[in-house]
């Protein structure tokens, strides 16, 4: 089989290794400049792969049987259009990898909360004595696990809409859709296409599989009702549900057709915020489907400290807590971050916008925010939105914003970095942005 792989980053290279290891021929095409990929090229030479850098040419599709597309390559990319015109099948790295593993799979998608929920499920299963591996959009490509783990090991996969766009037979045993809000619309072209991509996570499921949905997300439920789904439906909610996990009277319960069980007190969940209550409930549904003990679920929630760049407590300086939520790359994620604390917040926000509607944050800003420091491409828009009602400042850089925030914050306050924007105006990615924030905080005295 001759594969053309678009993209030479982690996912593309993992797919190339897997393909070559199974006796296939590979041509990798990457638009990034050759100078930035010296180590990658050396490995491609060892693997015996053909390659090109700097552009995607017609050469890449010659004699190609299947195209494997890396996450983030948009459907309007010219090489995608050419492959479609030629009638060449296109699959994602996720799809390709899934054809080479037979492990039980729990897959998580949604606009926000994917990484936290994926990591929490992996943590919970390991705490319960299971062997589990987190993979996918979280950082370790699924292709990397193929052939490296035992068939009975559980794979917990964070799945983006980009990866789901090009699946064919990918079928998780448990599929979780956390929420749906406008995001990546420049990639998917419309909200309808975005929702369709998310629901592809369940398209190959049968009556032995489970689909777990947020019952409080009306858009999600309405779309689910319009689909011909075959999996068993379970839900999570802040109100009672017939099947799944819910919160009532500050307690978490599990209910199925046979009984109702109390899992734990909500106050014992270590990670803060209502959004993390949702993430925890989604994880708990997966745990109950797998028949993990309530004691293990509860202990896991009481110990799990979250993941880097997601409401991460960086440091306390002069009685002020500094929180890194660089992963808040859209307005909806920032809403959850701002709602997570009941102390005065000095909010650092800004970056690359995506038609951001800050009006969704007005109520929380009025209630929880004492001051705003705006940065990046959206700093003027954020400043203009709030300067009449809140103390607002602009900063030329993130370290400068941290310094300004430290001068505003008082004993007992929180400096919250929740950008509500993407990072690509000034940073490589949200991880790089979060690291710069943490470095700036650690310089404070």
Short mmCIF file of C-alpha atoms in Angstrom, two decimals:
data_model
loop_
_atom_site.label_atom_id
_atom_site.label_comp_id
_atom_site.label_asym_id
_atom_site.label_seq_id
_atom_site.Cartn_x
_atom_site.Cartn_y
_atom_site.Cartn_z
CA UNK A 1 0.00 0.00 0.00
CA UNK A 2 1.27 3.48 -0.87
CA UNK A 3 0.40 6.14 1.70
CA UNK A 4 0.73 9.89 1.37
CA UNK A 5 0.93 11.47 4.81
CA UNK A 6 0.16 15.19 5.05
CA UNK A 7 2.08 16.75 7.92
CA UNK A 8 5.41 15.79 9.47
CA UNK A 9 4.77 16.65 13.13
CA UNK A 10 4.09 14.11 15.89
CA UNK A 11 0.98 12.49 14.39
CA UNK A 12 2.36 12.33 10.86
CA UNK A 13 5.64 10.80 11.96
CA UNK A 14 3.91 8.27 14.23
CA UNK A 15 1.73 7.20 11.30
CA UNK A 16 4.81 6.95 9.05
CA UNK A 17 6.60 4.67 11.53
CA UNK A 18 3.50 2.49 11.85
CA UNK A 19 2.99 2.27 8.08
CA UNK A 20 6.62 1.43 7.35
CA UNK A 21 6.64 -1.11 10.19
CA UNK A 22 3.75 -2.87 8.50
CA UNK A 23 5.50 -3.04 5.13
CA UNK A 24 3.90 -0.04 3.41
CA UNK A 25 5.45 2.73 1.33
CA UNK A 26 5.23 6.32 2.62
CA UNK A 27 5.53 9.76 1.06
CA UNK A 28 5.39 12.61 3.61
CA UNK A 29 4.49 16.09 2.42
CA UNK A 30 4.94 19.05 4.77
CA UNK A 31 4.45 22.76 4.04
CA UNK A 32 6.82 23.79 6.84
CA UNK A 33 10.30 24.88 5.87
CA UNK A 34 12.90 22.11 5.54
CA UNK A 35 15.34 23.86 7.89
CA UNK A 36 12.98 23.33 10.84
CA UNK A 37 12.78 19.55 10.34
CA UNK A 38 16.41 18.37 10.28
CA UNK A 39 15.86 15.61 12.88
CA UNK A 40 12.64 14.53 11.18
CA UNK A 41 14.36 14.28 7.81
CA UNK A 42 17.15 12.16 9.29
CA UNK A 43 14.54 9.73 10.63
CA UNK A 44 12.66 9.67 7.31
CA UNK A 45 15.90 8.72 5.60
CA UNK A 46 16.34 5.83 8.03
CA UNK A 47 12.74 4.73 7.47
CA UNK A 48 13.18 4.84 3.71
CA UNK A 49 10.33 7.32 3.22
CA UNK A 50 10.06 9.76 0.37
CA UNK A 51 9.40 13.34 1.48
CA UNK A 52 9.04 16.97 0.54
CA UNK A 53 9.11 20.16 2.61
CA UNK A 54 8.12 23.75 1.95
CA UNK A 55 5.07 22.92 -0.20
CA UNK A 56 2.58 20.20 -1.06
CA UNK A 57 3.22 19.24 -4.68
CA UNK A 58 1.46 16.91 -7.11
CA UNK A 59 4.36 14.49 -6.67
CA UNK A 60 3.01 13.53 -3.24
CA UNK A 61 -0.16 12.05 -4.72
CA UNK A 62 1.48 10.04 -7.52
CA UNK A 63 0.78 6.32 -7.07
CA UNK A 64 -0.98 7.14 -3.78
CA UNK A 65 -3.57 4.62 -2.56
CA UNK A 66 -4.64 6.39 0.65
CA UNK A 67 -3.99 9.84 2.13
CA UNK A 68 -3.42 10.10 5.88
CA UNK A 69 -4.06 13.63 7.10
CA UNK A 70 -2.60 15.04 10.31
CA UNK A 71 -4.79 17.05 12.73
CA UNK A 72 -5.03 20.69 11.80
CA UNK A 73 -4.71 20.29 8.04
CA UNK A 74 -7.89 22.07 6.89
CA UNK A 75 -10.33 20.49 4.44
CA UNK A 76 -9.83 23.44 2.09
CA UNK A 77 -6.08 22.76 1.75
CA UNK A 78 -5.26 22.44 -1.94
CA UNK A 79 -3.69 18.99 -1.58
CA UNK A 80 -6.90 17.73 0.06
CA UNK A 81 -8.93 19.10 -2.82
CA UNK A 82 -6.60 17.44 -5.34
CA UNK A 83 -6.86 14.08 -3.56
CA UNK A 84 -10.65 14.33 -3.59
CA UNK A 85 -10.68 15.15 -7.31
CA UNK A 86 -8.49 12.12 -7.95
CA UNK A 87 -10.83 9.94 -5.88
CA UNK A 88 -8.10 9.02 -3.39
CA UNK A 89 -9.52 7.96 0.01
CA UNK A 90 -8.59 10.32 2.88
CA UNK A 91 -8.34 9.15 6.49
CA UNK A 92 -7.06 10.74 9.68
CA UNK A 93 -4.11 9.47 11.69
CA UNK A 94 -6.67 8.46 14.31
CA UNK A 95 -8.47 6.24 11.80
CA UNK A 96 -5.23 4.73 10.50
CA UNK A 97 -4.00 3.92 14.00
CA UNK A 98 -7.33 2.40 15.05
CA UNK A 99 -7.01 -0.13 12.22
CA UNK A 100 -3.88 -1.47 13.89
CA UNK A 101 -5.07 -1.87 17.47
CA UNK A 102 -7.75 -4.06 19.03
CA UNK A 103 -7.72 -2.53 22.51
CA UNK A 104 -10.85 -1.33 24.28
CA UNK A 105 -11.18 2.40 23.58
CA UNK A 106 -12.75 5.26 25.52
CA UNK A 107 -12.86 8.34 23.30
CA UNK A 108 -13.55 11.88 24.48
CA UNK A 109 -14.46 14.90 22.37
CA UNK A 110 -16.18 18.25 22.91
CA UNK A 111 -15.32 21.91 22.64
CA UNK A 112 -13.86 22.21 26.14
CA UNK A 113 -12.61 19.86 28.83
CA UNK A 114 -11.23 17.08 26.63
CA UNK A 115 -7.72 16.95 28.04
CA UNK A 116 -8.79 17.14 31.68
CA UNK A 117 -11.41 14.42 31.21
CA UNK A 118 -9.04 12.18 29.27
CA UNK A 119 -6.33 12.53 31.89
CA UNK A 120 -8.81 12.02 34.72
CA UNK A 121 -10.16 8.80 33.20
CA UNK A 122 -6.64 7.46 32.71
CA UNK A 123 -5.81 8.40 36.33
CA UNK A 124 -8.99 6.77 37.64
CA UNK A 125 -8.45 3.51 35.79
CA UNK A 126 -4.83 3.29 36.90
CA UNK A 127 -5.91 4.01 40.48
CA UNK A 128 -8.37 1.12 40.16
CA UNK A 129 -5.59 -1.30 39.17
CA UNK A 130 -6.22 -1.24 35.42
CA UNK A 131 -3.57 -0.62 32.76
CA UNK A 132 -4.59 2.47 30.81
CA UNK A 133 -2.91 4.82 28.35
CA UNK A 134 -3.96 8.34 27.33
CA UNK A 135 -3.41 9.13 23.65
CA UNK A 136 -4.67 11.17 20.73
CA UNK A 137 -4.94 14.93 20.76
CA UNK A 138 -3.51 14.99 24.29
CA UNK A 139 0.02 14.62 22.91
CA UNK A 140 0.77 10.94 22.28
CA UNK A 141 -0.51 9.96 18.81
CA UNK A 142 -2.63 6.80 18.79
CA UNK A 143 -0.29 5.41 16.13
CA UNK A 144 2.52 5.44 18.68
CA UNK A 145 0.68 2.92 20.90
CA UNK A 146 0.03 0.39 18.11
CA UNK A 147 2.14 -2.69 18.75
CA UNK A 148 3.55 -1.29 21.99
CA UNK A 149 0.79 -2.24 24.46
CA UNK A 150 -1.04 -5.43 25.42
CA UNK A 151 -4.40 -6.10 23.73
CA UNK A 152 -6.33 -5.89 27.02
CA UNK A 153 -4.90 -2.49 28.00
CA UNK A 154 -7.41 0.36 27.96
CA UNK A 155 -6.79 3.28 25.61
CA UNK A 156 -8.28 6.65 26.55
CA UNK A 157 -8.24 8.87 23.47
CA UNK A 158 -8.72 12.62 23.30
CA UNK A 159 -10.30 13.23 19.91
CA UNK A 160 -10.63 16.56 18.11
CA UNK A 161 -13.16 17.46 15.44
CA UNK A 162 -10.21 17.69 13.03
CA UNK A 163 -9.41 14.01 13.61
CA UNK A 164 -13.06 12.93 13.42
CA UNK A 165 -13.55 14.70 10.09
CA UNK A 166 -11.78 11.85 8.30
CA UNK A 167 -12.71 8.64 10.11
CA UNK A 168 -14.18 5.57 8.43
CA UNK A 169 -14.35 2.63 10.83
CA UNK A 170 -13.08 4.13 14.10
CA UNK A 171 -15.33 2.70 16.81
CA UNK A 172 -14.81 3.44 20.53
CA UNK A 173 -16.43 1.22 23.14
CA UNK A 174 -17.35 4.35 25.08
CA UNK A 175 -17.71 7.71 23.30
CA UNK A 176 -18.09 10.90 25.33
CA UNK A 177 -19.19 14.27 23.94
CA UNK A 178 -18.64 16.84 26.69
CA UNK A 179 -20.20 19.95 25.16
CA UNK A 180 -20.64 21.89 21.94
CA UNK A 181 -20.02 25.61 21.50
CA UNK A 182 -18.76 27.65 18.54
CA UNK A 183 -15.08 26.93 17.90
CA UNK A 184 -12.88 26.07 14.92
CA UNK A 185 -15.58 27.40 12.60
CA UNK A 186 -12.92 28.72 10.25
CA UNK A 187 -11.91 25.06 9.79
CA UNK A 188 -15.37 23.49 9.57
CA UNK A 189 -17.03 26.45 7.79
CA UNK A 190 -20.26 26.25 9.82
CA UNK A 191 -21.62 25.26 13.21
CA UNK A 192 -23.61 22.46 11.60
CA UNK A 193 -20.47 20.95 10.07
CA UNK A 194 -18.69 21.26 13.43
CA UNK A 195 -21.45 19.36 15.26
CA UNK A 196 -21.56 16.72 12.52
CA UNK A 197 -17.82 16.19 12.92
CA UNK A 198 -18.16 15.75 16.69
CA UNK A 199 -20.95 13.18 16.34
CA UNK A 200 -18.85 11.06 13.98
CA UNK A 201 -17.36 9.70 17.20
CA UNK A 202 -20.49 7.54 17.49
CA UNK A 203 -21.20 6.74 13.85
CA UNK A 204 -19.77 3.19 13.97
CA UNK A 205 -20.99 2.27 17.44
CA UNK A 206 -23.46 -0.56 17.91
CA UNK A 207 -25.75 -1.74 20.70
CA UNK A 208 -22.78 -3.07 22.69
CA UNK A 209 -21.24 0.41 22.90
CA UNK A 210 -22.00 3.49 24.98
CA UNK A 211 -22.48 7.13 24.00
CA UNK A 212 -22.19 9.55 26.92
CA UNK A 213 -23.70 13.02 26.49
CA UNK A 214 -24.00 16.23 28.50
CA UNK A 215 -27.72 16.40 29.21
CA UNK A 216 -27.45 20.12 30.03
CA UNK A 217 -26.20 21.01 26.55
CA UNK A 218 -29.39 21.64 24.56
CA UNK A 219 -27.61 21.86 21.22
CA UNK A 220 -26.01 18.49 21.87
CA UNK A 221 -29.27 16.80 22.85
CA UNK A 222 -31.24 18.24 19.95
CA UNK A 223 -28.71 16.97 17.45
CA UNK A 224 -28.56 13.55 19.11
CA UNK A 225 -32.33 13.20 18.78
CA UNK A 226 -32.09 13.84 15.04
CA UNK A 227 -29.55 11.06 14.50
CA UNK A 228 -30.02 7.34 14.00
CA UNK A 229 -27.74 6.21 16.84
CA UNK A 230 -27.36 2.58 17.88
CA UNK A 231 -25.27 2.86 21.06
CA UNK A 232 -26.56 2.78 24.61
CA UNK A 233 -27.13 6.36 25.77
CA UNK A 234 -25.90 7.60 29.14
CA UNK A 235 -25.89 11.15 30.42
CA UNK A 236 -24.32 13.50 32.94
CA UNK A 237 -26.04 16.56 34.35
CA UNK A 238 -26.52 18.98 37.22
CA UNK A 239 -30.09 17.65 37.42
CA UNK A 240 -31.36 14.07 37.83
CA UNK A 241 -31.12 11.81 34.76
CA UNK A 242 -32.54 8.32 34.16
CA UNK A 243 -29.22 6.78 33.10
CA UNK A 244 -25.86 8.13 34.11
CA UNK A 245 -24.31 10.52 36.62
CA UNK A 246 -25.86 13.65 38.10
CA UNK A 247 -25.45 16.10 40.96
CA UNK A 248 -28.21 16.83 43.43
CA UNK A 249 -28.05 18.40 46.89
CA UNK A 250 -24.26 18.77 46.55
CA UNK A 251 -23.83 15.03 46.04
CA UNK A 252 -22.91 12.99 42.97
CA UNK A 253 -25.23 10.07 42.13
CA UNK A 254 -25.22 7.26 39.58
CA UNK A 255 -28.50 5.89 38.27
CA UNK A 256 -29.33 3.06 35.87
CA UNK A 257 -32.47 1.08 35.18
CA UNK A 258 -31.95 -0.95 38.33
CA UNK A 259 -30.80 1.34 41.12
CA UNK A 260 -29.47 4.68 42.33
CA UNK A 261 -26.14 5.04 44.14
CA UNK A 262 -24.44 7.92 45.90
CA UNK A 263 -20.86 8.30 44.71
CA UNK A 264 -19.53 11.17 46.81
CA UNK A 265 -19.86 14.72 48.11
CA UNK A 266 -19.19 17.26 45.38
CA UNK A 267 -17.03 19.35 47.74
CA UNK A 268 -14.51 16.49 47.79
CA UNK A 269 -13.67 16.88 44.09
CA UNK A 270 -10.21 18.41 44.22
CA UNK A 271 -10.14 20.32 40.91
CA UNK A 272 -12.16 23.57 41.09
CA UNK A 273 -15.00 24.94 39.01
CA UNK A 274 -18.38 23.88 37.70
CA UNK A 275 -16.81 22.81 34.40
CA UNK A 276 -14.68 20.33 36.31
CA UNK A 277 -17.81 18.98 37.94
CA UNK A 278 -19.01 18.24 34.41
CA UNK A 279 -15.66 16.70 33.46
CA UNK A 280 -15.73 14.56 36.61
CA UNK A 281 -19.27 13.37 35.95
CA UNK A 282 -18.37 12.40 32.38
CA UNK A 283 -15.37 10.45 33.67
CA UNK A 284 -17.53 8.80 36.33
CA UNK A 285 -19.97 7.50 33.70
CA UNK A 286 -17.09 5.77 31.91
CA UNK A 287 -15.91 4.34 35.22
CA UNK A 288 -19.35 2.97 36.11
CA UNK A 289 -19.82 1.45 32.65
CA UNK A 290 -16.50 -0.34 33.25
CA UNK A 291 -17.80 -1.34 36.69
CA UNK A 292 -15.10 0.40 38.69
CA UNK A 293 -15.82 0.57 42.42
CA UNK A 294 -17.38 3.72 43.86
CA UNK A 295 -14.54 3.86 46.39
CA UNK A 296 -11.95 4.03 43.60
CA UNK A 297 -13.92 6.70 41.75
CA UNK A 298 -14.23 8.80 44.89
CA UNK A 299 -10.57 8.37 45.86
CA UNK A 300 -9.48 9.35 42.35
CA UNK A 301 -11.52 12.56 42.40
CA UNK A 302 -10.12 13.44 45.81
CA UNK A 303 -6.52 13.00 44.58
CA UNK A 304 -6.54 14.20 40.96
CA UNK A 305 -4.90 17.63 40.77
CA UNK A 306 -5.69 18.50 37.18
CA UNK A 307 -3.35 19.00 34.25
CA UNK A 308 -0.89 21.65 33.23
CA UNK A 309 -2.33 24.87 31.76
CA UNK A 310 -5.87 24.05 32.98
CA UNK A 311 -6.68 26.13 36.09
CA UNK A 312 -3.16 25.28 37.23
CA UNK A 313 -2.13 26.91 40.49
CA UNK A 314 1.31 28.31 39.73
CA UNK A 315 2.31 30.18 42.88
CA UNK A 316 1.10 32.38 45.72
CA UNK A 317 2.89 35.72 45.99
CA UNK A 318 2.08 38.17 48.80
CA UNK A 319 -1.24 36.46 49.45
CA UNK A 320 -2.28 36.47 45.76
CA UNK A 321 -2.85 33.19 43.90
CA UNK A 322 -1.66 33.03 40.28
CA UNK A 323 -3.65 30.62 38.07
CA UNK A 324 -2.59 29.43 34.62
CA UNK A 325 -5.50 28.54 32.34
CA UNK A 326 -3.71 29.04 29.03
CA UNK A 327 -5.87 26.24 27.59
CA UNK A 328 -8.84 28.62 27.75
CA UNK A 329 -8.52 29.28 24.02
CA UNK A 330 -12.11 30.42 23.48
CA UNK A 331 -14.78 32.49 25.21
CA UNK A 332 -16.64 29.46 26.50
CA UNK A 333 -13.55 28.10 28.25
CA UNK A 334 -12.88 31.52 29.77
CA UNK A 335 -16.47 31.57 31.07
CA UNK A 336 -15.81 28.37 33.01
CA UNK A 337 -12.54 29.73 34.36
CA UNK A 338 -14.09 33.00 35.53
CA UNK A 339 -16.93 31.12 37.22
CA UNK A 340 -14.56 28.87 39.18
CA UNK A 341 -13.64 31.30 41.94
CA UNK A 342 -15.55 33.31 44.54
CA UNK A 343 -12.70 35.72 45.25
CA UNK A 344 -11.85 38.94 43.37
CA UNK A 345 -10.14 38.21 40.06
CA UNK A 346 -7.56 40.20 38.14
CA UNK A 347 -8.11 38.76 34.69
CA UNK A 348 -5.37 38.58 32.05
CA UNK A 349 -6.99 37.98 28.67
CA UNK A 350 -6.31 38.29 24.96
CA UNK A 351 -4.60 36.68 22.02
CA UNK A 352 -5.82 35.73 18.57
CA UNK A 353 -9.59 36.04 18.30
CA UNK A 354 -11.96 33.89 16.29
CA UNK A 355 -15.01 36.18 16.00
CA UNK A 356 -15.11 36.23 19.80
CA UNK A 357 -18.38 37.29 21.43
CA UNK A 358 -17.30 38.73 24.78
CA UNK A 359 -20.88 39.59 25.71
CA UNK A 360 -21.17 36.01 26.95
CA UNK A 361 -18.74 36.97 29.73
CA UNK A 362 -20.35 40.27 30.76
CA UNK A 363 -22.26 38.89 33.74
CA UNK A 364 -19.25 37.08 35.17
CA UNK A 365 -16.97 40.04 34.60
CA UNK A 366 -19.40 42.28 36.43
CA UNK A 367 -19.68 39.86 39.34
CA UNK A 368 -16.21 38.33 39.71
CA UNK A 369 -13.62 40.55 38.02
CA UNK A 370 -12.04 43.60 39.70
CA UNK A 371 -9.59 44.45 36.90
CA UNK A 372 -8.52 43.34 33.42
CA UNK A 373 -5.14 43.37 31.69
CA UNK A 374 -5.53 42.85 27.94
CA UNK A 375 -2.84 41.49 25.62
CA UNK A 376 -2.32 40.34 22.05
CA UNK A 377 -4.31 40.92 18.90
CA UNK A 378 -7.58 41.18 20.85
CA UNK A 379 -6.37 43.60 23.51
CA UNK A 380 -8.12 46.63 22.00
CA UNK A 381 -11.41 44.74 21.61
CA UNK A 382 -11.30 43.53 25.22
CA UNK A 383 -10.30 46.96 26.52
CA UNK A 384 -13.08 48.70 24.59
CA UNK A 385 -15.60 46.17 25.89
CA UNK A 386 -14.90 46.68 29.57
CA UNK A 387 -12.98 49.89 30.28
CA UNK A 388 -16.15 51.85 31.17
CA UNK A 389 -17.11 49.47 33.97
CA UNK A 390 -13.83 47.91 35.14
CA UNK A 391 -10.26 48.97 35.69
CA UNK A 392 -8.66 48.01 32.37
CA UNK A 393 -5.08 48.17 31.20
CA UNK A 394 -3.22 47.08 28.07
CA UNK A 395 0.12 45.27 28.04
CA UNK A 396 2.56 44.78 25.19
CA UNK A 397 3.58 41.30 26.32
CA UNK A 398 2.48 38.55 28.66
CA UNK A 399 5.32 39.14 31.16
CA UNK A 400 4.35 42.83 31.21
CA UNK A 401 0.73 41.83 31.84
CA UNK A 402 1.77 39.66 34.79
CA UNK A 403 3.70 42.58 36.28
CA UNK A 404 0.74 44.94 35.83
CA UNK A 405 -1.64 42.40 37.37
CA UNK A 406 0.66 41.94 40.36
CA UNK A 407 0.57 45.69 40.98
CA UNK A 408 -3.24 45.69 40.95
CA UNK A 409 -3.90 42.51 42.96
CA UNK A 410 -4.33 42.67 46.72
CA UNK A 411 -4.21 40.15 49.54
CA UNK A 412 -6.75 37.36 48.87
CA UNK A 413 -7.16 38.13 45.15
CA UNK A 414 -6.60 35.78 42.22
CA UNK A 415 -4.63 36.65 39.09
CA UNK A 416 -6.26 34.46 36.46
CA UNK A 417 -4.69 33.96 33.05
CA UNK A 418 -7.63 32.73 30.96
CA UNK A 419 -7.03 34.27 27.51
CA UNK A 420 -10.38 33.44 25.82
CA UNK A 421 -8.30 33.50 22.63
CA UNK A 422 -5.99 31.33 20.64
CA UNK A 423 -2.24 31.67 21.11
CA UNK A 424 -0.90 31.93 17.58
CA UNK A 425 -0.54 35.73 17.48
CA UNK A 426 2.49 35.64 19.81
CA UNK A 427 3.19 32.00 20.77
CA UNK A 428 3.80 28.58 19.23
CA UNK A 429 0.78 27.07 21.02
CA UNK A 430 -1.13 27.33 24.28
CA UNK A 431 1.52 25.24 26.07
CA UNK A 432 4.23 27.71 25.10
CA UNK A 433 1.99 30.58 26.21
CA UNK A 434 1.35 28.90 29.57
CA UNK A 435 5.07 28.36 30.12
CA UNK A 436 5.79 32.04 29.50
CA UNK A 437 3.07 32.97 32.01
CA UNK A 438 4.55 30.65 34.63
CA UNK A 439 8.05 31.98 34.04
CA UNK A 440 6.79 35.53 34.52
CA UNK A 441 4.96 34.59 37.73
CA UNK A 442 8.02 32.85 39.12
CA UNK A 443 10.02 36.05 38.61
CA UNK A 444 7.74 37.91 41.02
CA UNK A 445 8.90 38.49 44.57
#
